[in-house]
Coordinates of C-alpha atoms and ligand atoms in Angstrom, one line a residue:
M1 CA -47.3 84.5 -4.0
K2 CA -49.6 84.0 -7.0
N3 CA -46.9 82.7 -9.4
Q4 CA -47.5 79.0 -9.0
E5 CA -51.3 79.5 -9.0
L6 CA -51.1 81.4 -12.3
S7 CA -48.7 78.9 -13.7
K8 CA -51.2 76.1 -13.0
I9 CA -54.0 78.1 -14.6
F10 CA -52.0 78.8 -17.8
F11 CA -51.1 75.1 -18.1
E12 CA -54.8 74.4 -17.8
M13 CA -55.5 77.1 -20.4
A14 CA -53.0 75.5 -22.8
D15 CA -54.6 72.1 -22.4
Y16 CA -58.1 73.4 -23.0
L17 CA -57.0 75.4 -26.1
E18 CA -55.3 72.3 -27.4
I19 CA -58.4 70.3 -26.9
E20 CA -60.2 73.0 -28.8
G21 CA -57.8 72.5 -31.6
V22 CA -56.3 76.0 -31.4
D23 CA -52.8 76.4 -32.9
F24 CA -49.8 78.2 -31.4
K25 CA -51.6 79.7 -28.4
P26 CA -51.2 76.5 -26.2
Y27 CA -47.5 76.7 -26.8
A28 CA -47.4 80.4 -25.8
Y29 CA -49.4 79.7 -22.6
R30 CA -47.2 76.8 -21.6
K31 CA -44.1 78.9 -22.1
V32 CA -45.5 81.5 -19.8
A33 CA -46.6 78.9 -17.3
L34 CA -43.0 77.6 -17.2
S35 CA -41.6 81.1 -16.8
L36 CA -44.0 81.9 -14.0
D37 CA -43.2 78.7 -12.2
N38 CA -39.5 79.6 -12.1
W39 CA -40.0 83.4 -11.5
K40 CA -38.6 84.6 -8.2
E41 CA -40.5 87.9 -7.9
D42 CA -44.2 87.8 -7.0
V43 CA -46.3 88.6 -10.0
G44 CA -48.8 90.4 -7.7
E45 CA -46.0 92.7 -6.5
I46 CA -44.7 93.3 -10.1
Y47 CA -48.2 94.3 -11.2
R48 CA -48.7 96.6 -8.2
S49 CA -45.5 98.4 -8.7
K50 CA -45.1 98.4 -12.5
G51 CA -48.5 97.5 -13.9
I52 CA -49.1 95.7 -17.2
K53 CA -45.7 96.9 -18.5
G54 CA -43.9 95.3 -15.6
L55 CA -45.7 92.0 -16.3
Q56 CA -44.5 92.1 -19.9
E57 CA -40.9 91.9 -18.7
I58 CA -41.4 88.3 -17.7
P59 CA -40.3 86.0 -20.6
G60 CA -43.1 85.0 -22.9
V61 CA -45.6 87.5 -21.5
G62 CA -47.1 89.6 -24.2
E63 CA -49.9 92.1 -23.9
G64 CA -52.7 89.5 -24.1
I65 CA -51.3 87.3 -21.4
A66 CA -50.4 90.3 -19.3
K67 CA -54.1 91.3 -19.4
A68 CA -55.1 87.8 -18.4
I69 CA -52.8 88.0 -15.4
E70 CA -54.3 91.4 -14.5
E71 CA -57.8 89.9 -14.8
Y72 CA -56.8 87.1 -12.5
L73 CA -55.1 89.3 -9.9
K74 CA -58.2 91.5 -9.8
S75 CA -61.1 89.0 -10.0
G76 CA -59.5 85.7 -9.1
K77 CA -60.5 84.1 -12.4
I78 CA -60.0 84.3 -16.2
K79 CA -63.2 84.6 -18.1
S80 CA -62.1 83.0 -21.3
L81 CA -60.9 79.9 -19.3
E82 CA -64.2 79.8 -17.4
E83 CA -66.0 79.8 -20.8
L84 CA -63.8 77.0 -22.1
K85 CA -64.6 75.0 -19.0
K86 CA -68.3 75.5 -19.5
K87 CA -68.1 74.4 -23.1
L88 CA -66.0 71.3 -22.3
P89 CA -67.0 70.3 -18.7
L90 CA -64.1 67.9 -18.4
K91 CA -61.6 67.0 -15.7
V92 CA -58.8 67.8 -18.1
D93 CA -55.9 67.6 -15.6
E94 CA -57.2 64.3 -14.4
L95 CA -57.6 62.8 -17.9
L96 CA -54.2 64.1 -19.0
R97 CA -52.5 62.1 -16.3
V98 CA -53.4 58.9 -18.1
E99 CA -50.3 58.0 -20.1
S100 CA -51.2 57.7 -23.8
L101 CA -54.0 60.2 -23.6
G102 CA -53.4 63.6 -25.2
P103 CA -55.7 66.6 -25.7
K104 CA -56.8 65.4 -29.2
K105 CA -57.8 62.0 -27.9
I106 CA -59.6 63.5 -24.9
K107 CA -61.7 65.6 -27.2
V108 CA -62.7 62.7 -29.3
L109 CA -63.6 60.6 -26.2
Y110 CA -65.8 63.5 -25.0
R111 CA -67.5 64.1 -28.3
E112 CA -68.1 60.5 -29.1
L113 CA -68.6 58.8 -25.8
G114 CA -69.2 61.7 -23.3
V115 CA -66.1 60.8 -21.3
K116 CA -65.6 63.6 -18.7
D117 CA -63.4 62.0 -16.1
L118 CA -61.4 59.0 -15.1
K119 CA -64.5 57.1 -14.0
D120 CA -66.2 57.5 -17.4
L121 CA -62.9 56.6 -19.1
G122 CA -62.6 53.4 -17.2
K123 CA -66.2 52.4 -18.0
A124 CA -65.8 53.1 -21.7
A125 CA -62.5 51.2 -21.9
K126 CA -63.9 48.2 -20.0
A127 CA -66.9 48.1 -22.3
H128 CA -64.6 48.1 -25.3
K129 CA -66.2 51.3 -26.7
I130 CA -62.9 53.0 -27.2
S131 CA -61.1 50.6 -29.6
P132 CA -63.6 51.1 -32.5
L133 CA -63.1 54.9 -32.5
F134 CA -61.1 56.3 -35.4
G135 CA -57.5 56.7 -34.4
F136 CA -57.7 54.5 -31.3
G137 CA -57.7 50.7 -31.8
E138 CA -57.2 47.8 -29.4
K139 CA -53.7 48.8 -28.4
T140 CA -54.7 52.3 -27.3
E141 CA -57.6 50.8 -25.3
Q142 CA -55.2 48.5 -23.6
N143 CA -52.8 51.3 -22.8
I144 CA -55.6 53.4 -21.4
L145 CA -56.6 50.5 -19.1
Q146 CA -53.0 50.1 -18.0
G147 CA -52.6 53.8 -17.5
L148 CA -55.7 53.8 -15.3
E149 CA -54.4 50.9 -13.3
F150 CA -51.2 52.8 -12.7
L151 CA -52.9 55.9 -11.6
K152 CA -55.0 53.9 -9.1
R153 CA -51.7 52.7 -7.5
S154 CA -50.3 56.2 -7.1
K155 CA -53.6 57.7 -6.0
G156 CA -53.7 60.9 -4.0
R157 CA -49.9 61.3 -4.0
F158 CA -48.0 64.2 -5.4
L159 CA -44.6 64.5 -7.1
L160 CA -41.9 65.7 -4.8
G161 CA -40.9 68.2 -7.5
D162 CA -44.4 69.7 -7.6
I163 CA -44.5 70.1 -3.9
M164 CA -41.0 71.4 -3.1
P165 CA -41.5 75.0 -4.4
T166 CA -44.5 75.4 -2.2
V167 CA -42.8 73.8 0.8
K168 CA -40.0 76.3 0.4
I169 CA -42.3 79.3 0.3
I170 CA -44.2 78.2 3.4
E171 CA -41.0 77.4 5.3
E172 CA -39.7 80.9 4.5
S173 CA -42.9 82.6 5.7
L174 CA -42.7 80.7 8.9
R175 CA -39.0 81.4 9.4
A176 CA -39.6 85.1 9.0
R177 CA -41.9 85.2 12.1
K178 CA -40.4 86.6 15.3
E179 CA -42.3 84.3 17.6
I180 CA -41.1 81.2 15.7
K181 CA -37.8 79.9 17.0
E182 CA -37.3 76.7 15.0
V183 CA -38.7 75.4 11.7
S184 CA -38.2 72.1 10.0
V185 CA -39.9 70.1 7.3
A186 CA -40.5 66.5 8.4
G187 CA -42.3 63.5 7.0
S188 CA -41.8 62.1 3.5
V189 CA -40.7 65.5 2.1
R190 CA -37.7 65.4 4.5
R191 CA -37.0 61.8 3.5
Q192 CA -37.1 63.0 -0.2
K193 CA -39.6 60.3 -1.2
E194 CA -40.4 60.6 -4.8
T195 CA -44.1 61.0 -4.1
I196 CA -45.7 62.8 -1.2
G197 CA -49.0 62.2 0.6
D198 CA -48.9 65.4 2.6
I199 CA -46.5 68.0 3.9
D200 CA -45.4 67.9 7.5
I201 CA -43.8 70.9 9.2
L202 CA -42.6 71.3 12.7
V203 CA -42.1 74.6 14.6
V204 CA -41.2 75.8 18.0
S205 CA -43.3 78.9 18.8
E206 CA -43.4 81.3 21.7
N207 CA -46.9 82.1 20.8
P208 CA -48.7 79.0 19.3
K209 CA -52.0 80.8 19.0
K210 CA -50.5 83.6 16.9
T211 CA -48.6 81.1 14.8
A212 CA -51.7 79.1 14.2
D213 CA -53.6 82.2 13.1
F214 CA -50.8 83.2 10.8
F215 CA -50.5 79.7 9.3
V216 CA -54.2 79.2 8.5
S217 CA -54.5 82.6 7.0
L218 CA -51.5 82.2 4.6
P219 CA -52.6 83.2 1.1
E220 CA -51.8 79.7 -0.2
V221 CA -54.4 78.1 2.1
E222 CA -57.7 77.1 0.6
K223 CA -59.4 75.2 3.4
I224 CA -58.8 74.7 7.1
W225 CA -59.2 71.1 8.3
A226 CA -58.1 71.8 11.9
E227 CA -56.8 74.7 13.9
G228 CA -55.4 74.3 17.4
S229 CA -52.4 75.3 19.6
T230 CA -50.4 72.1 18.9
K231 CA -51.6 71.2 15.4
C232 CA -53.1 72.9 12.4
S233 CA -54.0 71.1 9.2
V234 CA -54.9 72.8 5.9
R235 CA -55.5 72.2 2.2
L236 CA -53.6 74.5 -0.1
K237 CA -55.0 76.0 -3.3
A238 CA -52.3 74.0 -5.1
G239 CA -54.1 70.9 -3.9
F240 CA -51.8 69.6 -1.2
D241 CA -52.5 69.2 2.5
V242 CA -50.1 70.6 5.1
D243 CA -49.8 69.5 8.8
L244 CA -48.2 72.1 11.0
R245 CA -47.2 70.9 14.5
M246 CA -46.1 73.2 17.3
V247 CA -43.9 71.5 19.8
K248 CA -41.9 72.5 22.9
R249 CA -38.3 73.5 22.4
E250 CA -37.1 70.6 24.7
S251 CA -39.0 68.2 22.4
F252 CA -38.1 69.6 19.0
G253 CA -35.5 67.0 18.2
S254 CA -37.6 64.0 19.3
A255 CA -40.7 65.4 17.6
L256 CA -38.6 65.9 14.4
Q257 CA -37.3 62.3 14.7
Y258 CA -40.9 61.0 15.2
F259 CA -42.6 63.0 12.5
T260 CA -39.8 62.5 9.9
G261 CA -40.5 58.8 10.1
S262 CA -40.6 56.5 8.4
K263 CA -43.1 54.7 10.6
E264 CA -41.0 51.6 10.2
H265 CA -37.8 53.3 11.1
N266 CA -39.5 54.7 14.2
I267 CA -40.6 51.3 15.3
S268 CA -37.0 50.0 15.1
T269 CA -35.6 53.0 17.0
R270 CA -38.3 52.7 19.7
K271 CA -37.4 49.0 20.1
I272 CA -33.8 49.9 20.5
A273 CA -34.7 52.4 23.2
I274 CA -36.8 49.8 25.0
E275 CA -33.9 47.3 24.9
K276 CA -31.8 49.9 26.7
G277 CA -34.5 50.5 29.3
L278 CA -35.4 53.8 27.8
K279 CA -38.6 55.2 26.3
L280 CA -38.5 57.1 23.0
S281 CA -41.5 59.2 22.0
E282 CA -42.2 62.4 20.2
Y283 CA -41.7 64.2 23.5
G284 CA -38.2 62.9 24.2
V285 CA -36.0 60.1 25.4
F286 CA -36.9 59.1 29.0
E287 CA -35.4 56.9 31.6
G288 CA -37.3 55.3 34.4
N289 CA -40.7 54.0 33.9
P290 CA -43.5 55.1 36.2
S291 CA -45.7 52.2 35.3
T292 CA -43.3 49.6 36.7
G293 CA -42.8 51.6 39.8
S294 CA -39.2 52.6 39.2
G295 CA -40.0 56.2 39.8
R296 CA -40.8 59.3 37.7
A297 CA -39.7 59.2 34.0
R298 CA -36.8 61.6 33.5
Q299 CA -36.1 63.2 30.2
I300 CA -32.5 62.6 29.0
A301 CA -32.7 63.9 25.5
G302 CA -35.1 65.6 23.0
A303 CA -34.0 69.0 22.0
T304 CA -32.0 67.9 19.0
E305 CA -32.2 64.8 16.8
E306 CA -28.4 64.2 17.3
D307 CA -29.0 63.9 21.0
V308 CA -32.0 61.6 20.6
Y309 CA -30.0 59.2 18.5
K310 CA -27.0 59.4 20.8
A311 CA -29.2 58.8 23.9
I312 CA -30.4 55.5 22.4
G313 CA -26.8 54.5 21.4
L314 CA -27.0 55.3 17.7
S315 CA -25.4 58.0 15.6
F316 CA -27.4 60.4 13.5
V317 CA -29.1 58.7 10.5
A318 CA -29.7 60.9 7.4
P319 CA -33.5 61.4 7.0
E320 CA -33.4 60.0 3.5
M321 CA -32.1 56.7 4.8
R322 CA -34.8 56.2 7.5
E323 CA -36.7 53.5 5.7
D324 CA -35.9 50.6 8.0
D325 CA -33.9 49.1 5.2
G326 CA -30.7 48.2 6.9
E327 CA -29.7 51.7 8.2
I328 CA -29.9 50.7 11.9
Q329 CA -27.7 47.7 11.3
A330 CA -25.3 49.9 9.4
V331 CA -25.0 52.3 12.4
L332 CA -24.5 49.4 14.7
N333 CA -21.7 47.8 12.7
G334 CA -20.1 51.1 11.8
S335 CA -20.7 50.9 8.1
L336 CA -23.0 53.9 7.7
P337 CA -22.0 55.6 4.4
V338 CA -20.8 59.2 4.3
L339 CA -23.4 60.5 1.9
I340 CA -22.5 62.6 -1.1
K341 CA -23.1 66.3 -0.6
Q342 CA -24.5 68.8 -3.0
K343 CA -21.3 70.8 -2.8
D344 CA -19.3 67.8 -4.0
I345 CA -20.8 68.2 -7.4
K346 CA -18.5 69.9 -9.8
G347 CA -20.6 69.9 -13.0
D348 CA -23.7 68.8 -14.9
L349 CA -23.3 66.8 -18.0
H350 CA -26.9 66.5 -19.3
C351 CA -27.9 69.8 -20.7
H352 CA -29.9 70.6 -23.8
T353 CA -29.7 73.9 -25.7
V354 CA -31.7 75.7 -28.4
A355 CA -29.8 73.6 -30.9
S356 CA -32.2 70.7 -30.0
D357 CA -35.2 70.9 -27.7
G358 CA -33.8 73.3 -25.0
K359 CA -34.7 76.9 -24.5
D360 CA -31.4 78.6 -23.8
S361 CA -28.1 79.0 -25.6
I362 CA -24.8 77.3 -24.7
E363 CA -23.6 80.6 -23.3
E364 CA -26.6 81.0 -21.1
M365 CA -26.3 77.4 -19.8
V366 CA -22.6 78.0 -19.2
R367 CA -23.2 81.2 -17.3
S368 CA -25.7 79.6 -15.0
A369 CA -23.4 76.6 -14.4
M370 CA -20.7 79.1 -13.4
D371 CA -23.1 80.9 -11.0
L372 CA -23.8 77.5 -9.4
G373 CA -20.0 77.3 -8.7
Y374 CA -19.4 74.4 -11.1
E375 CA -16.1 73.8 -12.7
Y376 CA -17.5 72.4 -15.9
V377 CA -20.8 71.8 -17.8
G378 CA -21.5 69.3 -20.5
I379 CA -23.7 70.2 -23.5
S380 CA -25.6 67.1 -24.6
D381 CA -28.1 67.9 -27.3
H382 CA -30.1 65.2 -29.0
T383 CA -28.7 63.7 -32.1
K384 CA -30.6 63.4 -35.3
F385 CA -33.7 61.3 -35.3
L386 CA -36.6 61.2 -37.6
G387 CA -39.1 61.7 -34.9
V388 CA -40.4 64.2 -32.3
T389 CA -37.1 65.5 -31.0
N390 CA -35.3 67.8 -33.4
G391 CA -31.8 66.6 -33.0
L392 CA -28.5 67.7 -34.5
D393 CA -27.2 66.1 -37.6
E394 CA -23.4 65.6 -38.2
K395 CA -22.9 69.1 -39.6
E396 CA -24.6 70.7 -36.8
I397 CA -22.7 68.7 -34.2
L398 CA -19.4 69.7 -35.8
K399 CA -20.5 73.3 -35.8
Q400 CA -21.4 73.1 -32.1
H401 CA -18.1 71.4 -31.5
K402 CA -16.3 74.4 -33.0
K403 CA -18.3 76.8 -30.9
I404 CA -17.5 75.0 -27.7
E405 CA -13.8 74.9 -28.6
E406 CA -13.9 78.6 -29.1
L407 CA -15.6 79.2 -25.8
N408 CA -13.0 77.0 -24.0
A409 CA -10.2 78.9 -25.8
K410 CA -11.7 82.2 -24.6
F411 CA -11.9 81.0 -21.0
K412 CA -8.3 79.8 -21.1
K413 CA -7.2 83.3 -22.3
Q414 CA -9.1 84.9 -19.5
N415 CA -7.5 82.5 -17.0
L416 CA -10.9 81.1 -16.1
K417 CA -10.9 77.7 -14.7
F418 CA -14.0 76.6 -16.4
R419 CA -14.5 74.0 -19.1
V420 CA -17.4 73.3 -21.4
L421 CA -17.5 69.7 -22.4
H422 CA -19.1 68.5 -25.6
G423 CA -21.3 65.5 -25.5
C424 CA -24.6 64.4 -26.9
E425 CA -27.6 62.4 -26.0
A426 CA -28.0 59.7 -28.7
D427 CA -31.1 57.7 -29.1
I428 CA -30.9 53.9 -28.7
M429 CA -32.8 52.7 -31.7
L430 CA -35.1 49.7 -31.7
D431 CA -32.2 47.4 -32.7
G432 CA -29.8 48.8 -30.1
S433 CA -27.8 50.8 -32.5
L434 CA -27.4 54.6 -32.0
N435 CA -28.8 57.3 -34.2
A436 CA -25.5 58.9 -34.8
K437 CA -22.4 57.7 -36.7
D438 CA -19.4 56.4 -34.7
E439 CA -16.9 58.7 -36.4
I440 CA -18.9 61.7 -35.1
L441 CA -19.4 60.2 -31.6
E442 CA -15.7 59.7 -31.4
K443 CA -15.0 63.4 -31.6
L444 CA -17.1 64.2 -28.5
D445 CA -15.9 64.2 -24.9
Y446 CA -18.7 61.8 -23.9
V447 CA -21.9 60.2 -25.1
I448 CA -25.1 59.7 -23.3
A449 CA -27.3 56.9 -24.8
S450 CA -31.0 56.9 -23.9
V451 CA -34.2 55.1 -25.0
H452 CA -36.8 57.5 -26.3
S453 CA -38.9 55.3 -28.4
G454 CA -40.3 51.8 -28.5
M455 CA -40.6 51.8 -24.7
K456 CA -43.1 49.1 -24.5
M457 CA -40.8 46.5 -26.0
E458 CA -41.0 43.0 -24.7
K459 CA -38.4 42.1 -22.0
K460 CA -35.9 39.9 -23.8
K461 CA -35.7 42.2 -26.8
M462 CA -35.4 45.3 -24.6
T463 CA -32.6 43.8 -22.5
A464 CA -30.7 42.8 -25.7
R465 CA -31.3 46.3 -27.2
I466 CA -29.9 48.1 -24.2
I467 CA -27.0 45.7 -23.8
K468 CA -26.0 46.3 -27.4
A469 CA -26.1 50.0 -26.8
I470 CA -24.0 50.1 -23.7
K471 CA -21.5 47.7 -25.3
N472 CA -20.9 50.4 -28.0
R473 CA -17.5 51.7 -27.1
N474 CA -18.5 55.3 -27.7
V475 CA -21.2 55.2 -25.1
D476 CA -20.1 56.5 -21.7
I477 CA -23.4 57.1 -19.9
F478 CA -26.7 55.3 -19.9
G479 CA -29.3 58.0 -19.6
H480 CA -32.5 57.8 -17.4
P481 CA -31.9 54.0 -17.3
T482 CA -35.3 52.6 -16.4
G483 CA -37.4 55.0 -18.4
R484 CA -40.1 55.4 -15.8
L485 CA -42.1 58.6 -15.4
I486 CA -43.3 58.8 -11.8
G487 CA -47.0 58.0 -11.5
K488 CA -47.3 57.8 -15.3
R489 CA -45.2 55.2 -16.9
D490 CA -43.6 52.0 -15.5
E491 CA -40.0 51.1 -16.0
Y492 CA -39.1 49.3 -19.2
Q493 CA -39.5 45.6 -19.2
M494 CA -35.9 44.4 -18.9
D495 CA -33.5 42.2 -17.0
F496 CA -32.0 45.1 -15.0
D497 CA -29.5 43.0 -13.1
K498 CA -28.2 41.6 -16.3
I499 CA -27.9 45.1 -17.7
L500 CA -26.1 46.3 -14.5
E501 CA -23.6 43.4 -15.0
V502 CA -22.8 44.3 -18.5
A503 CA -22.6 48.0 -17.6
K504 CA -20.0 47.0 -15.0
E505 CA -18.0 45.0 -17.5
N506 CA -18.0 47.9 -19.9
G507 CA -17.4 50.7 -17.5
T508 CA -20.7 52.3 -18.4
I509 CA -21.8 55.0 -16.0
L510 CA -25.5 55.0 -15.0
E511 CA -27.3 58.3 -14.9
I512 CA -29.2 59.6 -11.9
N513 CA -31.6 61.9 -13.8
S514 CA -32.7 64.6 -11.5
S515 CA -35.8 65.7 -13.5
P516 CA -38.6 65.5 -10.9
L517 CA -40.8 63.7 -13.4
R518 CA -38.2 61.0 -13.7
L519 CA -35.9 60.6 -10.7
D520 CA -34.3 57.8 -12.6
L521 CA -32.3 56.0 -11.2
N522 CA -34.3 56.4 -8.0
G523 CA -32.9 55.5 -4.5
F524 CA -33.8 51.9 -4.7
N525 CA -32.0 51.4 -8.1
I526 CA -29.1 53.5 -7.0
R527 CA -28.5 51.1 -4.1
R528 CA -28.8 48.2 -6.5
A529 CA -26.3 49.8 -8.9
K530 CA -23.9 50.5 -6.1
T531 CA -24.1 46.9 -5.0
H532 CA -23.0 45.9 -8.5
G533 CA -20.0 48.2 -8.1
L534 CA -21.2 50.7 -10.7
K535 CA -20.3 54.4 -10.9
M536 CA -23.1 56.9 -11.4
I537 CA -23.5 60.5 -12.5
I538 CA -26.1 62.9 -11.2
N539 CA -27.4 65.1 -14.1
T540 CA -30.3 67.4 -14.4
D541 CA -31.4 66.8 -18.0
S542 CA -31.9 70.6 -18.2
H543 CA -33.9 72.0 -21.0
N544 CA -33.4 75.6 -19.8
K545 CA -31.0 77.3 -17.4
E546 CA -33.3 77.4 -14.4
Q547 CA -33.5 73.6 -14.5
L548 CA -29.8 73.3 -13.6
N549 CA -31.2 73.9 -10.1
L550 CA -32.9 70.5 -10.2
M551 CA -29.7 68.9 -9.0
E552 CA -31.0 68.8 -5.5
Y553 CA -33.6 66.2 -6.4
G554 CA -30.9 63.9 -7.8
I555 CA -28.9 64.4 -4.6
G556 CA -32.0 63.5 -2.6
Q557 CA -32.3 60.2 -4.5
A558 CA -28.6 59.6 -4.2
H559 CA -29.0 59.9 -0.4
R560 CA -31.9 57.5 -0.5
G561 CA -29.6 55.2 -2.5
W562 CA -26.8 55.6 0.1
A563 CA -24.4 57.0 -2.5
E564 CA -21.1 58.4 -1.4
K565 CA -18.8 60.8 -3.2
A566 CA -16.8 58.1 -4.7
D567 CA -19.8 56.5 -6.3
I568 CA -20.6 59.7 -8.3
I569 CA -18.3 60.7 -11.1
N570 CA -19.3 64.3 -11.5
T571 CA -17.5 65.0 -8.2
L572 CA -14.3 64.5 -10.1
S573 CA -12.1 67.3 -11.5
V574 CA -12.5 67.8 -15.2
E575 CA -9.1 66.1 -15.9
K576 CA -10.0 63.0 -14.0
L577 CA -13.5 62.9 -15.5
L578 CA -12.1 63.0 -19.1
E579 CA -9.6 60.3 -18.2
F580 CA -12.6 58.3 -16.9
F581 CA -14.4 58.6 -20.2
K582 CA -11.4 57.4 -22.1
Ligands
DGT1 P1 -46.8 60.6 3.3 O1 -47.3 61.8 3.9 O2 -47.8 59.6 3.1 O3 -46.0 60.9 2.1 O4 -45.7 59.9 4.3 P2 -45.2 60.4 5.7 O5 -44.1 59.6 6.1 O6 -44.9 61.9 5.7 O7 -46.4 60.1 6.7 P3 -47.4 61.0 7.5 O8 -47.6 62.3 7.0 O9 -48.6 60.1 7.7 O10 -46.7 61.0 9.0 C1 -45.5 61.7 9.2 C2 -44.6 60.9 10.0 O11 -45.2 60.7 11.3 C3 -44.4 59.5 9.6 O12 -43.4 59.4 8.6 C4 -44.0 58.8 10.9 C5 -44.8 59.5 11.9 N1 -46.0 58.7 12.2 C6 -47.3 59.0 11.8 N2 -48.1 58.1 12.2 C7 -47.4 57.2 12.9 C8 -47.7 56.0 13.6 O13 -48.9 55.6 13.6 N3 -46.7 55.3 14.1 C9 -45.4 55.8 14.1 N4 -44.5 55.1 14.6 N5 -45.1 56.9 13.4 C10 -46.1 57.6 12.8
CA2 CA1 -46.5 63.5 5.2
CA3 CA1 -49.0 64.2 7.8
ZN4 ZN1 -32.0 64.7 -22.3

């Protein structure tokens, strides 16, 4: 499938064009890149069966872009992009990962200082060559140094959300093979860690040689590190490495347990096995130890993970909890949580529409929410703010309110048990007030309050700012509470425990934002919030209808945070939910 590859190329194209100072086109390329990333049908297939015309049925693809896709499918490259790269020999994607560097700044840095990559950038910043440049200054130079430091810490790791689509494709290709009897993802992907070093996949194959040949010749593969009958290791074109392990059927469960990790969890489980006179390895659970002369080791478990845990006296531990952070004690003292399930979720309350910075209409968002089997969806566009987001002013909110009331009336008439809730995402201003009037907020079903500006505020001020906002009686939900962007931007400086206390007193609900760029709250903070007795809500922060599917990432973090159904309020019926907001 070439969709993801092309998506990446068009994002790159947009970046280069932006650096070149070209108007509009970057926007068009990004739009197509997004469409392609979500498009279910293989672009190559579409082109083969329906040609250029077929390509133009994909949203955002006009004639020009369709031709570019054709060129790429035929030749494996796009000439205009190659030319741009020759003209600006920069590692654009690398430089763009530095928070506070955009295309415009990158261009200036290249023209003035010859900065081509992160190494050049670091040198220039340390030598204080950046601050004198027009439009930069001391602060930007400091931010660049901080951004570089941050990148160093997250080096070589990928976002879970960038990896998952590829994982699913590869998993499916393997599952479709006749000789393959079992397939499971393992490692940090299975544990839903927010960043991933490499992908680990386990299979049981009746013909390992055939499976190995098939795997290393997948179209996604760029380079083969190793190819054997028990393990293959490859680099994908998308930039990630994948380890495929082929194991015996009777060892599948123990191998899965071993390669799911974490290493620390494994050390603890092995210790427990030893205390019971057993041996736990990737091959199984064994009793009797040949080295002490007590006879031949006999395998007592290994085919399934459940059996493996049972054999060593434990019950099954959810993969997301296997971090050696109290989960074994929880099993032993019978306090293992019953984790929330995706099917417990009854609705999504953080959705943007075309009215602010979203891509789809209320109706389209509603239809997709219905398709997901939800009972309600909440529309929460930005409120008016004199800044980057184009929010709704009072008149527009009231107009939207009327539209939503009409939709609900229509559903009622049709005897449809579906409700559209009307909320908003208000900005928490620098002084902790909101950018919307109380008398408007009062009319809404709920209000999400989020910080979108002044994110580098000093700790005391930031804490006071947020506390003031969550004390506002119209605020129900605190959106993406720590403000971090994974691998890009740290959490706000704030006294988070204090904020959690105030949130508890005020009945504020904390958001688990499922956007793969955020995952905020993450597992760690979810557990912390749970300890404070707080309720949370898992939202997607969708800016188009496809993004409603991102809920799975929020669920993954909820699992890492040991959250149960009762901790999460969008498992409630709409009536109970509205009661809650009151
Ligand atoms: P990653 O890839 O860095 O995101 O993290 P993981 O957890 O996927 O780590 P990886 O790919 O190196 O190994 C997969 C699993 O295999 C790991 O979670 C636990 C297991 N494993 C690997 N090496 C060791 C080891 O030296 N000791 C133990 N006990 N387990 C190991
Ligand atoms: Ca891994
Ligand atoms: Ca690995
Ligand atoms: Zn939002």
